Every structure is written in C-alpha cells, then in structure tokens.
Coordinates of C-alpha atoms in Angstrom, one line a residue:
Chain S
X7 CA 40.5 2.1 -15.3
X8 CA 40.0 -1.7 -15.7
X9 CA 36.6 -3.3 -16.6
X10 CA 36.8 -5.3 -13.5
X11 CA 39.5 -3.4 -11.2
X12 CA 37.6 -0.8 -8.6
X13 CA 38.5 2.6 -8.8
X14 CA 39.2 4.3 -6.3
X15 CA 38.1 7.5 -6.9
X16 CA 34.8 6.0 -8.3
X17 CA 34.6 4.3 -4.8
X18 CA 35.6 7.7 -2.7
X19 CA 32.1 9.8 -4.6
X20 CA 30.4 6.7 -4.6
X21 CA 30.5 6.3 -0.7
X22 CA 30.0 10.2 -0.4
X23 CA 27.5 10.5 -2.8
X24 CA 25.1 7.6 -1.6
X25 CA 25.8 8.3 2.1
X26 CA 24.6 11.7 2.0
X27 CA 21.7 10.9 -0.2
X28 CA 21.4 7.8 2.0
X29 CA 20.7 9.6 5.2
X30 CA 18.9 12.9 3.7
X31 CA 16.1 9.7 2.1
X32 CA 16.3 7.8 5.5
X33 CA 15.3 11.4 7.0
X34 CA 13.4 13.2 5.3
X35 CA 11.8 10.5 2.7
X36 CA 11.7 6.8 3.8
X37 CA 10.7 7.9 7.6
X38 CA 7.9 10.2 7.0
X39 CA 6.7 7.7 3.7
X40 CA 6.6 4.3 5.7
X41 CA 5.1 6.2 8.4
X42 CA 2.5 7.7 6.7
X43 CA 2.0 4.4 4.9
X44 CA 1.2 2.6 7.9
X45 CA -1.0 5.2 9.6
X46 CA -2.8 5.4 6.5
X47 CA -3.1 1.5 6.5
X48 CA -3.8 1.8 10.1
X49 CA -6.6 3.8 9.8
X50 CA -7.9 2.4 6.8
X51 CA -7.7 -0.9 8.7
X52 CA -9.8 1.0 11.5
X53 CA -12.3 2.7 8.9
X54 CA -13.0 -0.7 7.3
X55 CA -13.3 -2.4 11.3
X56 CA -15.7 0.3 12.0
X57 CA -17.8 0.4 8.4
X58 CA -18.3 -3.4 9.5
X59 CA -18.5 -3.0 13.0
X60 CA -21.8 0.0 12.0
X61 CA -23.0 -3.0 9.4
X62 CA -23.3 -4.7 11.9
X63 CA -25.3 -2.8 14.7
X64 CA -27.3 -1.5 12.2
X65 CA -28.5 -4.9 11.3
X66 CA -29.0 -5.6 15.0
X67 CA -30.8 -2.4 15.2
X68 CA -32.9 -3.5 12.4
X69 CA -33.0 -7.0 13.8
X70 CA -34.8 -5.7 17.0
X71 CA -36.4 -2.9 14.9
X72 CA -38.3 -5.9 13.2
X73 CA -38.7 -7.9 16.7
X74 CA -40.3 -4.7 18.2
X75 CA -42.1 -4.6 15.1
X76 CA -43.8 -8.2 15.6
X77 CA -44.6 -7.5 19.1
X78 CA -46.6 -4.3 18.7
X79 CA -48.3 -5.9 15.8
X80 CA -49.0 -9.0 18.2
X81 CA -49.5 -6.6 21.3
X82 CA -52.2 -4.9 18.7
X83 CA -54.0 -8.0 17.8
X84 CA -54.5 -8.9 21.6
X85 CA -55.6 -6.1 22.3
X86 CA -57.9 -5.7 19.7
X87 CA -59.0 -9.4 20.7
X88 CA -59.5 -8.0 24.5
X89 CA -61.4 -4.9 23.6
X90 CA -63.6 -6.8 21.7
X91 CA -64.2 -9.4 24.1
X92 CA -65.0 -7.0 27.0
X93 CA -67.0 -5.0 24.7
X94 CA -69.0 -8.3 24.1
X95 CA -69.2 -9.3 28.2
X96 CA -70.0 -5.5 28.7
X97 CA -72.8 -5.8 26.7
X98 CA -73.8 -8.7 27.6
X99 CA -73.8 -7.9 31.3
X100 CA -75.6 -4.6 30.6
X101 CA -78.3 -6.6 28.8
X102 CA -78.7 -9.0 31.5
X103 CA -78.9 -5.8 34.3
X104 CA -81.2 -4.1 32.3
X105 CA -83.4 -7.5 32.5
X106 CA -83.0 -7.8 35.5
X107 CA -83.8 -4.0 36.5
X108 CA -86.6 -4.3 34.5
X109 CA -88.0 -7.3 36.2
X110 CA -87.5 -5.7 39.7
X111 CA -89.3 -2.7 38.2
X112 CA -92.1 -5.3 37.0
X113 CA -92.4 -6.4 40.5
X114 CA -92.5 -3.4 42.6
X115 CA -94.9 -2.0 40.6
X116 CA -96.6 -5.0 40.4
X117 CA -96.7 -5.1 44.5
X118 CA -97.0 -1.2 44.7
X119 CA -100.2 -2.0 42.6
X120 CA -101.4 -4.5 45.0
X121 CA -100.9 -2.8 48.3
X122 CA -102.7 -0.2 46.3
X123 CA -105.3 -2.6 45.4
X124 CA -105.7 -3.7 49.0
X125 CA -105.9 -0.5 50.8
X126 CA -108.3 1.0 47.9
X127 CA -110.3 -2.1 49.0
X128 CA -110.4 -2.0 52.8
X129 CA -111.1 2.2 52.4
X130 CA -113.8 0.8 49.8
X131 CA -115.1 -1.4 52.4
X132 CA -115.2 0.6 54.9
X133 CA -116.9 3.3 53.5
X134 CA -119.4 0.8 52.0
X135 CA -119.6 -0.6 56.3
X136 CA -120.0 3.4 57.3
X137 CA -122.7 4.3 54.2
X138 CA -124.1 0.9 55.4
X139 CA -124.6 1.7 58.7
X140 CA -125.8 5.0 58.1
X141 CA -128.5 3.8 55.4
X142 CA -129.5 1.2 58.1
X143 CA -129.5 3.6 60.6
X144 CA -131.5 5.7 58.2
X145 CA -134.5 3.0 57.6
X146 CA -134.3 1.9 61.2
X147 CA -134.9 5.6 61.9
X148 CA -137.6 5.7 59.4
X149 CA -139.3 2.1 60.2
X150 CA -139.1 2.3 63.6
X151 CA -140.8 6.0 63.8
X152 CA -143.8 4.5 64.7
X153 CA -144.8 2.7 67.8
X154 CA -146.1 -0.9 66.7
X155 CA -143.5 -0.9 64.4
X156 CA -140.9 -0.6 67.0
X157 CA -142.6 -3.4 69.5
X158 CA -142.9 -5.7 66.7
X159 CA -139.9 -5.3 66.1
X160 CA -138.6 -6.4 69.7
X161 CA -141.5 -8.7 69.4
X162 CA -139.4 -10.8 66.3
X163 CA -136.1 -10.2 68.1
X164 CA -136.7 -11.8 71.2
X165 CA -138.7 -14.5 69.4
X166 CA -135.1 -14.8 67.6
X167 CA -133.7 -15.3 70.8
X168 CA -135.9 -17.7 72.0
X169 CA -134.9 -19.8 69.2
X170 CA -131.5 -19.5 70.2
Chain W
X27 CA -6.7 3.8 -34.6
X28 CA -4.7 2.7 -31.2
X29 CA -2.6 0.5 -33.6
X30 CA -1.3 3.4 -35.2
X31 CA -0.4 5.1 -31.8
X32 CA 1.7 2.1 -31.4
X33 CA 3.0 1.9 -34.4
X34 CA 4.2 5.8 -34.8
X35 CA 5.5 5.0 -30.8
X36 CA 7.1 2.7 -32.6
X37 CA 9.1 4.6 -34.8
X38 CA 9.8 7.3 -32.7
X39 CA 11.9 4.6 -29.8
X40 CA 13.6 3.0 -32.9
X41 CA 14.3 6.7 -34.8
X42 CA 15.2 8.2 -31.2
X43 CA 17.5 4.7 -29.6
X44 CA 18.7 5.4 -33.2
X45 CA 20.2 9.1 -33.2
X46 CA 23.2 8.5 -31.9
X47 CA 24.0 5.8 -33.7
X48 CA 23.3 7.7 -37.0
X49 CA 26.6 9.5 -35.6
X50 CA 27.9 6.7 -34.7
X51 CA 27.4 5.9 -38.8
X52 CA 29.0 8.7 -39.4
X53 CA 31.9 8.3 -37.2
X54 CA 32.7 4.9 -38.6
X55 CA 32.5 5.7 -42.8
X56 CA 34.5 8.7 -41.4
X57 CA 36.6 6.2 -40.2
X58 CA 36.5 4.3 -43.5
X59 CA 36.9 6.5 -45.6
X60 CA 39.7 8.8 -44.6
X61 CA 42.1 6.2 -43.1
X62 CA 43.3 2.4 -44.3
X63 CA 42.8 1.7 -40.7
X64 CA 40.1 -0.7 -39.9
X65 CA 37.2 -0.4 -37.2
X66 CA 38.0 -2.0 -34.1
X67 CA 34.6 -3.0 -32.9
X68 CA 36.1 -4.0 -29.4
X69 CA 37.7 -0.9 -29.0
X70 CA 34.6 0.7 -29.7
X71 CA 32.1 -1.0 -27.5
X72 CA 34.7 -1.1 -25.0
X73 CA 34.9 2.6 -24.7
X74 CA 31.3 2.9 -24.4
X75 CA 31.1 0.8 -21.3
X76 CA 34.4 2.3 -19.2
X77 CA 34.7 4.9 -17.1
X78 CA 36.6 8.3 -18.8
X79 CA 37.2 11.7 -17.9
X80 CA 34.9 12.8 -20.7
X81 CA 31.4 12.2 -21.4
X82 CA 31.6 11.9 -25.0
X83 CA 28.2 12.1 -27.6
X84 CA 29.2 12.0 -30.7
X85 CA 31.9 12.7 -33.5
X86 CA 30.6 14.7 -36.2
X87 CA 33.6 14.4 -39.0
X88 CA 36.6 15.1 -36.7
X89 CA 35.0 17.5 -34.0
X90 CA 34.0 15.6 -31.3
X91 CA 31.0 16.5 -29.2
X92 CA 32.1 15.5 -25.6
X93 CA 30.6 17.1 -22.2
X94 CA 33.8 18.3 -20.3
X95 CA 34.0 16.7 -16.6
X96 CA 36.3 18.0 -13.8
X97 CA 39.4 16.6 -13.2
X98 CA 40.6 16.5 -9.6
X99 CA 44.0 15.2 -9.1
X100 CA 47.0 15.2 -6.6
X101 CA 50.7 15.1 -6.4
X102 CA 52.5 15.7 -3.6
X103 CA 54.6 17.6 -5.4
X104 CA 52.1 20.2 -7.4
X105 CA 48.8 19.6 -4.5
X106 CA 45.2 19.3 -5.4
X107 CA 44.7 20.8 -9.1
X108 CA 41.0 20.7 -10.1
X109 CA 40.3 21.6 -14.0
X110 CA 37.6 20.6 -16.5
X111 CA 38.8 17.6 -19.2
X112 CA 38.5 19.9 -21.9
X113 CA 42.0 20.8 -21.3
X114 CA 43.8 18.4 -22.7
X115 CA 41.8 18.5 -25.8
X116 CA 42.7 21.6 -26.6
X117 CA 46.4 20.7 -27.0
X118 CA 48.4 17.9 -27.0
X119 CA 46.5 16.3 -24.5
X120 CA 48.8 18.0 -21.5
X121 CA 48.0 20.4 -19.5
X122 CA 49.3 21.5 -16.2
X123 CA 51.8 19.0 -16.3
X124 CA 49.2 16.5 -16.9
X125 CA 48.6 14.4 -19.4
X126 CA 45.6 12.0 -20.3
X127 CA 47.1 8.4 -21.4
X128 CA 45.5 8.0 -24.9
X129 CA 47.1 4.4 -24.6
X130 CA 49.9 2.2 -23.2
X131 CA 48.9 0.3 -20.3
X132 CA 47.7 3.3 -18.2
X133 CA 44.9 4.0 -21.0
X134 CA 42.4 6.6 -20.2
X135 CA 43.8 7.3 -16.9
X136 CA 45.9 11.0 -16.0
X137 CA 49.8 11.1 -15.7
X138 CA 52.4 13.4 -14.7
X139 CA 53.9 14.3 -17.8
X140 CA 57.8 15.8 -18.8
X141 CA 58.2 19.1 -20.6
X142 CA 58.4 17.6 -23.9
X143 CA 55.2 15.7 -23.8
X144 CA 56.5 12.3 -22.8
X145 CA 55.0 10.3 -19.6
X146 CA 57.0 10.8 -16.7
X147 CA 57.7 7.2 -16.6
X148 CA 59.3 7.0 -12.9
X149 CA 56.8 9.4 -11.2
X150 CA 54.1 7.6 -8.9
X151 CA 50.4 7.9 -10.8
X152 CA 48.6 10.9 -9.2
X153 CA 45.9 10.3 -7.1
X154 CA 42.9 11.0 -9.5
X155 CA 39.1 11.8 -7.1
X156 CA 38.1 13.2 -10.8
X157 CA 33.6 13.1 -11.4
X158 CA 34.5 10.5 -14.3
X159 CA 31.6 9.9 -16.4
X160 CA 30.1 7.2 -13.8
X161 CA 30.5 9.2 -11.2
X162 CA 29.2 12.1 -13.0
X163 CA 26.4 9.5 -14.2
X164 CA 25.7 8.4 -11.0
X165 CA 25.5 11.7 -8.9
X166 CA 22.7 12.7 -11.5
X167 CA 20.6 9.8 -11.0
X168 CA 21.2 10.2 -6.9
X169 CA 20.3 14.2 -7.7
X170 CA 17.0 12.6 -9.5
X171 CA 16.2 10.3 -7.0
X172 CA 16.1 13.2 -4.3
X173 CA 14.0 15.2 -6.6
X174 CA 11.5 12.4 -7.2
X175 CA 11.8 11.5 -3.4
X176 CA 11.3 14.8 -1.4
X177 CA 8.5 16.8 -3.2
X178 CA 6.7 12.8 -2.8
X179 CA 7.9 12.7 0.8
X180 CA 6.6 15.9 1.4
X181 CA 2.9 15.0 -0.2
X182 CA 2.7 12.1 2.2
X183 CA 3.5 14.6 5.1
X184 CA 1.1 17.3 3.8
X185 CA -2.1 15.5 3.3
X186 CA -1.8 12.1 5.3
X187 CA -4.7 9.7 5.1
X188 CA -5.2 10.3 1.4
X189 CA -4.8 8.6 -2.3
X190 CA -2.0 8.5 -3.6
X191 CA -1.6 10.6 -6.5
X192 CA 0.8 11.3 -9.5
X193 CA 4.5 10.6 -9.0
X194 CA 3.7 9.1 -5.9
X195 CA 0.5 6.6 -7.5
X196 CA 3.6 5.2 -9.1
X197 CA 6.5 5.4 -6.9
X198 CA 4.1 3.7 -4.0
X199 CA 3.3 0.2 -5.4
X200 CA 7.4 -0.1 -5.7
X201 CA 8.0 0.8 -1.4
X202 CA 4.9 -0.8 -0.5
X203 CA 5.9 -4.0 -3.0
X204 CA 9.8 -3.5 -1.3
X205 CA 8.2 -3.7 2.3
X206 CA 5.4 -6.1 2.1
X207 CA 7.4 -8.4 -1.1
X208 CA 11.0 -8.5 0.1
X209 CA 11.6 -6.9 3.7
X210 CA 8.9 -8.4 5.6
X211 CA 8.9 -12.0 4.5
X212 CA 13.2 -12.3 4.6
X213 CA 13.7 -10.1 7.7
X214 CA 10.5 -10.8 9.7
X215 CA 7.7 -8.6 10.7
X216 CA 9.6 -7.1 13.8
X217 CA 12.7 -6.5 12.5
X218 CA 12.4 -5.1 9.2
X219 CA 11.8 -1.4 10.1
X220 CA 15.7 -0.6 10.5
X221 CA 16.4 -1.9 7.4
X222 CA 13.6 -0.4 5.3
X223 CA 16.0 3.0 4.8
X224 CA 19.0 1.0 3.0
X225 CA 16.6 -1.8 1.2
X226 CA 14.7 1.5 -0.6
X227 CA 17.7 3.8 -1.4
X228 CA 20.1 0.5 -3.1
X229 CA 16.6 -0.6 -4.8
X230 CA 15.8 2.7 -6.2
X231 CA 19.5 3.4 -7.0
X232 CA 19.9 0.5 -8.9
X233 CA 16.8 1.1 -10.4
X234 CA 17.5 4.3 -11.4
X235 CA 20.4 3.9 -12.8
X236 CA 20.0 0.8 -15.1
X237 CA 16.9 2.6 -16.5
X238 CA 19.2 5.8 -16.6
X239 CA 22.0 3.1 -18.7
X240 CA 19.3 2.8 -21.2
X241 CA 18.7 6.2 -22.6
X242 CA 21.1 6.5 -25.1
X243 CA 21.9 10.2 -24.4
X244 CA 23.4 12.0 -22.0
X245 CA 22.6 11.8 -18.8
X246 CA 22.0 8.2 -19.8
X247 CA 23.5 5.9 -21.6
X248 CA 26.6 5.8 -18.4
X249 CA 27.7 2.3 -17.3
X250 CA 27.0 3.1 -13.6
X251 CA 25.5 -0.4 -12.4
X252 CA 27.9 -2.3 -14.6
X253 CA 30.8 -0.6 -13.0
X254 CA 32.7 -2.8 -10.5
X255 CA 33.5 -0.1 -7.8
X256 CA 30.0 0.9 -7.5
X257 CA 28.5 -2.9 -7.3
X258 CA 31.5 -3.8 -5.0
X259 CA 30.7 -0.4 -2.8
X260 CA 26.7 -1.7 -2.7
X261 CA 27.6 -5.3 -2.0
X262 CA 30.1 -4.0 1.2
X263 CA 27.8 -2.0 2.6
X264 CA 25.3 -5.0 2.3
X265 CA 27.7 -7.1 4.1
X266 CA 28.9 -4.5 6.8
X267 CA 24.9 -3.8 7.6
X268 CA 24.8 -7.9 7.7
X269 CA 27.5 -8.1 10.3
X270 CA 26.8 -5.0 12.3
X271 CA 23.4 -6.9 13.0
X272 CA 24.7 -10.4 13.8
X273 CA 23.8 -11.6 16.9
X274 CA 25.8 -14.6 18.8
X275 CA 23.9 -17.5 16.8
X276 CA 24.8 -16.3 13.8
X277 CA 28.7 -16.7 14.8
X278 CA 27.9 -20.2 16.0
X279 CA 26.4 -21.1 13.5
X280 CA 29.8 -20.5 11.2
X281 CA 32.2 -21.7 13.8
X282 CA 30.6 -24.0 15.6
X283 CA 27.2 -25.3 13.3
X284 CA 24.9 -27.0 15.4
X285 CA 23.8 -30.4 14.2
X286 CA 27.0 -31.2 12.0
X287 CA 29.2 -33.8 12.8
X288 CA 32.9 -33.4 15.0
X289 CA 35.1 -34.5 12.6
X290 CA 33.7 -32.0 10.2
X291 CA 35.2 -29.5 12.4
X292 CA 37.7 -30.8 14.9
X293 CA 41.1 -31.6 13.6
X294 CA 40.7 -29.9 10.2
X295 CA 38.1 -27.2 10.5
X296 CA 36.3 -27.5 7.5
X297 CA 32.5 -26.8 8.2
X298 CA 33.9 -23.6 9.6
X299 CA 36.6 -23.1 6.9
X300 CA 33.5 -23.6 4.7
X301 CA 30.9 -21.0 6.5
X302 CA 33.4 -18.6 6.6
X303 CA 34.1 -18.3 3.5
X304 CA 30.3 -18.1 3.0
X305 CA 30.4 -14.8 4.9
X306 CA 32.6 -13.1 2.2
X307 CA 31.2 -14.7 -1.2
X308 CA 27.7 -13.9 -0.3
X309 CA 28.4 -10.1 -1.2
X310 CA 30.7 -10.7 -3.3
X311 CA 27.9 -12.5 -5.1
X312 CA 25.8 -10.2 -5.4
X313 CA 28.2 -8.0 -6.4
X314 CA 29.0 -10.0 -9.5
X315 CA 25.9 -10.6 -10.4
X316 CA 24.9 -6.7 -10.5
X317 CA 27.7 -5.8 -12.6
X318 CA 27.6 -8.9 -14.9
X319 CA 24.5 -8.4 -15.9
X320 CA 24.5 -4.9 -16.6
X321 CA 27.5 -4.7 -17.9
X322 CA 26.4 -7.8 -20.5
X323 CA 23.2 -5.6 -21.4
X324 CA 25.6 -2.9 -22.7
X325 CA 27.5 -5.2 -24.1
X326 CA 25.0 -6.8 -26.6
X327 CA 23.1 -3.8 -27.4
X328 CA 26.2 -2.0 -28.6
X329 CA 26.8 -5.1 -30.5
X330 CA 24.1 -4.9 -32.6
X331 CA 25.1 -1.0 -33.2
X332 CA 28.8 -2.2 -34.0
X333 CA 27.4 -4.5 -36.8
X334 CA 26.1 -1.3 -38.4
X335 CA 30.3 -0.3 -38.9
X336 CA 31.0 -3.4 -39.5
X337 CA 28.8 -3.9 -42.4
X338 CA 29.6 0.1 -43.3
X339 CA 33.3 -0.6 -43.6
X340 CA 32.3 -3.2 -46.4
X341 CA 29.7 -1.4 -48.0
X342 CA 27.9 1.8 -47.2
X343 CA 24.6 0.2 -48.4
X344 CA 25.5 -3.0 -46.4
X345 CA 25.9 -0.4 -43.5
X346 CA 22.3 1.2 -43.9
X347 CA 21.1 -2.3 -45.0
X348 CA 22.2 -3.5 -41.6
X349 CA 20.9 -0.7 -39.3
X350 CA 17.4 -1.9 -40.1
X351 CA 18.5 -5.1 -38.8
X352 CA 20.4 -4.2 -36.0
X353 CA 18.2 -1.3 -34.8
X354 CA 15.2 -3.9 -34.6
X355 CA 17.7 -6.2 -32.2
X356 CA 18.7 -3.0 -30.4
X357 CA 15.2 -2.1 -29.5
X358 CA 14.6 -6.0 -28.8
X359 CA 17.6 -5.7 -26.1
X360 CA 16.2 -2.5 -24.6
X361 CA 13.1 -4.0 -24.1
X362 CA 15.1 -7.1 -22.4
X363 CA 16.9 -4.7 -20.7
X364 CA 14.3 -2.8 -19.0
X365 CA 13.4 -6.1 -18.0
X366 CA 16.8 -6.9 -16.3
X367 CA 17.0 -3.5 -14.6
X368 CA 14.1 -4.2 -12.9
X369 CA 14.9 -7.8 -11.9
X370 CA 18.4 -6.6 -10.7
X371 CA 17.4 -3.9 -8.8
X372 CA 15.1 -6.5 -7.4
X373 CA 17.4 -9.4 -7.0
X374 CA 19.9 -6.9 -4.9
X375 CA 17.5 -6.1 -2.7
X376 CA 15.9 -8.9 -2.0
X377 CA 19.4 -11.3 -1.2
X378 CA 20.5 -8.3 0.8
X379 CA 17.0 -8.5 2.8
X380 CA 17.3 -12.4 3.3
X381 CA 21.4 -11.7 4.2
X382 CA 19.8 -8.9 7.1
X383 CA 17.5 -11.7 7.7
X384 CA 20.3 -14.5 8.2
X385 CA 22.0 -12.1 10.4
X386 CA 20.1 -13.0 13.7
X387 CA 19.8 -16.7 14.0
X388 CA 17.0 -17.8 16.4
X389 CA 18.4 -19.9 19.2
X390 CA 15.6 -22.9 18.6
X391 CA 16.5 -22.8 15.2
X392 CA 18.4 -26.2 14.8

C-alpha cells in the first residue's frame, strides 16, 4: 500500500461502489432534480411572462379605461352644449309663434269686429230706411188726409217738375 | 453577546479538532516515557494518511482503540477467506494462515504466513478485495450522499413548482451552480444534459469526502480523496466519458491539426506525437492534482499535531505549551482546508466539463 501506487482492491470497491451509486443518483436523484428544476424555472419563466404580459393589458385596459373616460366627459359637455342650445332656439321659436299667433288673433278679431261693424251698420241702416219710410209714410198719411192738402201737394210737385 | 457565541464556537472546534490529539498526547509521552525509542514523526503522520486494514482512533496506554474492517482475501490454494482485522490483534498477528506485515517492504499489507509465524517468503501475495479504511471511508460517504440525495430527490418529485426548502435550500444552489457555472458554459447549452449525471455525483463525491477528511473522527478523518486509486479511478472515468463522446474532429484535430504547418507533422510526427500525449496527461492531471492537494492538506495539519510529540518528547510542559500553538495552526489549516475541498471538488468538475466539452470539435472551428 504505496502513497502513490493504486491499489487494486481500493480500485475494484471504488468502481463498484461509485457505479452503483452512480446509476441509482442518475435515476432516481439527478433525473427527477434537473427535471424538476427546469419545469420549475420553466414555469416560473411563464408566471413572470404572464404577471408582465397581465401588467401590461391592464394598463391598456386602463389606457382606454381613461380614453373612454375623456370621451364621455367630452360626449357630456356637447351634449350639455346641444341641449342648451335647442332649449334656447326652442324658446326662442315658441316666443316668436306665440307673437305671431297672437298677431293673427289680433287681426281676425280685429276683421271679425269690422265685418261686425259693417253688417251692424247696413241692418242699422236699413232699419233706420224701413222706420223712415214708415214714419214718412205715416205723416204723408196724416198730411195728406185732407183734400187741399193733397192738391197742393201735387200742385208743388209738378211745379218741381216744371223746373226740371 | 454574538461575540461570545463566536467565541464559545470557538473553543468548542479547537477543544473538539483537539480530542484526538489529546490521545494522540498521550500516545506519544507513552511513547516517551516507557521506551528509549524516539518518536518518528514521519511514521506517524504517514500512518494517518495510508490505507490500513484497521481504522484506528486512538491508543489509550497500550490498548488500542481501532474499528475492526473485514478482510477479504484469496489464495488459490486456501479460496476466498473473509474475516474482521481484529484477528490478528488478538495474537501474533496471524491468523488463518495469514498474517498482517507490521513491516519489511510489504508493510501494512496481508501475507501468507508459515506455521511458525514467519512470512512465507516464496508464496505469491494473496489477492487482498479487503474494505480498508478508504474504502470503508469512502462507501460511508457514497451511503451519505444517497441518504442526502433520495429523500431531496423525492421532495422535488412530491411537491414540484415549489421553494426549496431545508436540506434541499442548500444542496440546490450547489446543482444549479454545477449546471448553470460549469456544465453549461464548457459543454454548451445542447449538450450538457448527458453529462449532468457524472459532473454531480464526482462533484458531490469529492465534496463529500474532503469535508468527510476533515472531521477528525471516525467516519472522518480517512484519506479518501488523497488516495491515488480513487483520484486515478475518477480521472479514467473522466477520460473514458471524454473519448466515448469524441466525434471525428476531435481525432483530426490530434492527428492531423488543422492550420499547423507539414513539417510539424510529416516526416517526424510531432504535432501529433504532441496531441496525443495530450489525450492521456489531461486526466492524468487532474488526477494529480486531486490527490496532491488533499493529500498535502493532511499532511500539514498533522504536522502541526506532530509538533505537539515532538515538543512532548523534550519536555511535557513544552508538549502542552506547544498544543496551544499547534492547535491554533490546526484550526487555521482546517479552515484552509474547507476551502480546498471545495475548490477541488470544483476544479474536478469543472476540467472534466471543459474535457466533455473538447470532445466534439465543431467543424468551422479552425
């Protein structure tokens, strides 16, 4: 047993010895370890991909979140704008038909008045011709009851006449 | 109030990387005091770093504390005996007809022995597959690593998708610093799956058993990754996996390297010559290097310890004097060494990877 001559007996376990723990490790140890290890780096690899992957949409998402945001609060404001402006043309427009109804109104009344006025007149006046008539006829009948009466009466007509 | 966690931490690591050295104290006034003869601080530290058919603790006066090991030997005359070590302590170191060589150039190692005792000088040595302390040392930390491994494997099966937790929050960061650290970027991303099995077992056996190398007690405190055989064994099977996954490039590339002059190669082939030769001392590289180092850790730490006899054989107050000393420079080399059994293990692994990667050469490469 030399310091630096190989034994052989040493080398006989030795080979035995690590062989068989060799290939019990390689199966049962090594194999399942530095497959586990890189599945487990795998899918922390994947984990990590997908965290960023979800940072990521969710800052889109928030991204358009915010854009939707704006463009209702836009949307809002012209609308608001709208309703207020065709409030303002509604009213204005109802003031001006009202005006405008009114002044029809004004007028019909105002002819209804003077057809009114016209017919109340000629019915006026011709009562007034009929009572006229009847009071003439009346004092005729009453001047002309007596005789002279009557011939002087022709008497100043025809002298009319002749002075015609 | 933290500092004094630290500090009673302290002195726990330096009272506990002590204990067996206060033996060890023990064994060498015994040592002193009973015979003439003097320490042999080589001896020592040299039996503390070499294989032997016993495990051996401590020596309290003359009984020795020693785990038995079994002893598996053949003759072709007496077959396959198997019996535990503490057989030839017992006696006079011979049992069976076996002896264990206390010294002579066969030290340490098991003989046929005569009736009277004597080493059969002209038999053949018998072939000796005995669990020596190494391999004894080593088959524990394998046993360890399948008990960390499966129950962690299993957690990983059972609840998928989850946090790591316990055992396997700190056995994780290692395989994932293995795959993404060493595999990946000398192999390449498509390639480095089949590899992945050997790169984690010789990582965390290395690992394991340099860390196991530091505890100072049994089952520590073995010389498992400082052992040539099992750093040769590791470095071959590195350099069989290389060449079972060469492609054609790669053998061009050594016999034939684009983009290197003829005459390099033509009448004497020395680019080749050169490459070839490249092939072999890779591994044998690395295997160097793994059992240098360790074997140098071990070396220096139990030299500090061996100052403590040293200074004991002059003086016993020199001796205690010293262990102050030396047991701060122990716990200094621990640390260092808890260092360099992670760097090995990482070293191995990672030239083995970049050899795997070498294997295929691309063919737009030059």
């Amino acid at each position: 047993m030399g310091l630096v001559s190989p034994d052989y007996g040493t080398i006989f376990w030795m080979v035995l010895a690590f062989s068989v723990v060799f290939f019990i490790l390689r199966k049962f140890a090594w194999g399942p370890v530095l497959n586990m290890l890189k599945e487990r780096e795998q899918s922390i690899e994947k984990a990590l991909q997908s965290a960023s992957e979800a940072r990521e949409g969710l800052s889109r998402l928030q991204a358009e979140h915010e854009r939707m945001m704006q463009e209702a609060h836009g949307e809002r404001e012209l609308l608001i704008a709208e309703a207020r402006q065709i409030r303002e043309q509604l009213i204005s427009k109802a003031r001006e038909e009202a005006a405008l109804e009114n002044a029809r109104l004004l007028e019909h009344a105002r002819r209804q008045i003077e057809s009114e006025k016209l017919a109340a007149m000629s019915e006026i006046r011709q009562q007034v011709a009929t009572l006229s008539v009847d009071i003439a006829e009346k004092i005729l009948k009453k001047e002309l009851a007596d005789r002279s009466k009557q011939e002087t009466l022709i008497k100043e007509q025809l002298s009319d006449l002749k002075l015609n | 109030m933290k500092r004094w966690m630290y500090l009673t931490g302290f002195l726990i690591l330096m009272v506990t990387s002590g204990l067996p050295l206060l033996a060890a104290v023990e064994e060498g006034q015994s040592q002193h005091s009973e015979a003439p003869k003097a320490f042999d601080a080589g001896k020592f530290i040299m039996e503390h770093v070499m294989d032997s058919h016993e495990w051996h603790i401590m020596k309290i006066g003359e009984t020795h504390i020693r785990i038995p090991l079994p002893v598996i030997v053949y003759t072709k005359e007496k077959g396959l005996s198997v019996f535990l070590s503490s057989k030839f302590h017992q006696g006079n170191n011979i049992f069976n007809g076996y002896m264990l060589a206390e010294e002579g150039p066969h030290e340490g190692k098991i003989l046929l022995a005569n009736e009277n005792g004597t080493i059969k000088e002209e038999a053949p040595l018998p072939l000796d597959f005995s669990i020596t302390k190494t391999v004894a040392a080593m088959l524990v930390s394998l046993l360890l690593m399948l008990l960390v491994f499966l129950p962690m494997a299993k957690k990983y099966t059972k609840n998928p998708n989850r946090a790591p937790s316990g055992f396997q929050a700190l056995i994780e960061p290692i395989i994932i610093f293995v795959r993404d650290d060493i595999a990946i970027p000398s192999i390449g991303l498509h390639r480095y799956e089949k590899f992945m099995p050997f790169l984690l077992t010789g990582f965390f056996f290395i690992l394991t058993n340099n860390l196991m190398g530091l505890i100072p007690v049994p089952p520590g405190g073995a010389n498992v990754t400082g052992n040539i055989a099992i750093t040769a064994l590791l470095a071959v099977f590195t350099f069989a996996i290389t060449t079972f996954s060469t492609n054609k490039n790669y053998w061009k590339h050594i016999f034939d390297a684009p983009g290197v002059p003829w005459w390099l190669k033509f009448p004497i082939p020395l680019m080749p010559f050169i490459e070839l030769l490249g092939v072999f001392t890779k591994p044998l590289v690395l295997c160097i290097r793994l059992f240098a180092n360790i074997l140098a850790g071990h070396f220096i730490a139990l030299s500090f310890i061996v100052m403590i006899f040293i200074f004991g054989q002059i003086h016993w107050i020199a001796g205690y004097g010293s262990s102050v000393v030396a047991i701060l420079f122990y716990v200094f080399m621990t640390m260092l060494e808890l260092l360099v059994a992670f760097i090995q293990a990482y070293v191995f692994t990672l030239l083995s990877a970049i050899y795997f990667g070498m294997a295929k050469v691309e063919e737009h490469h030059s």
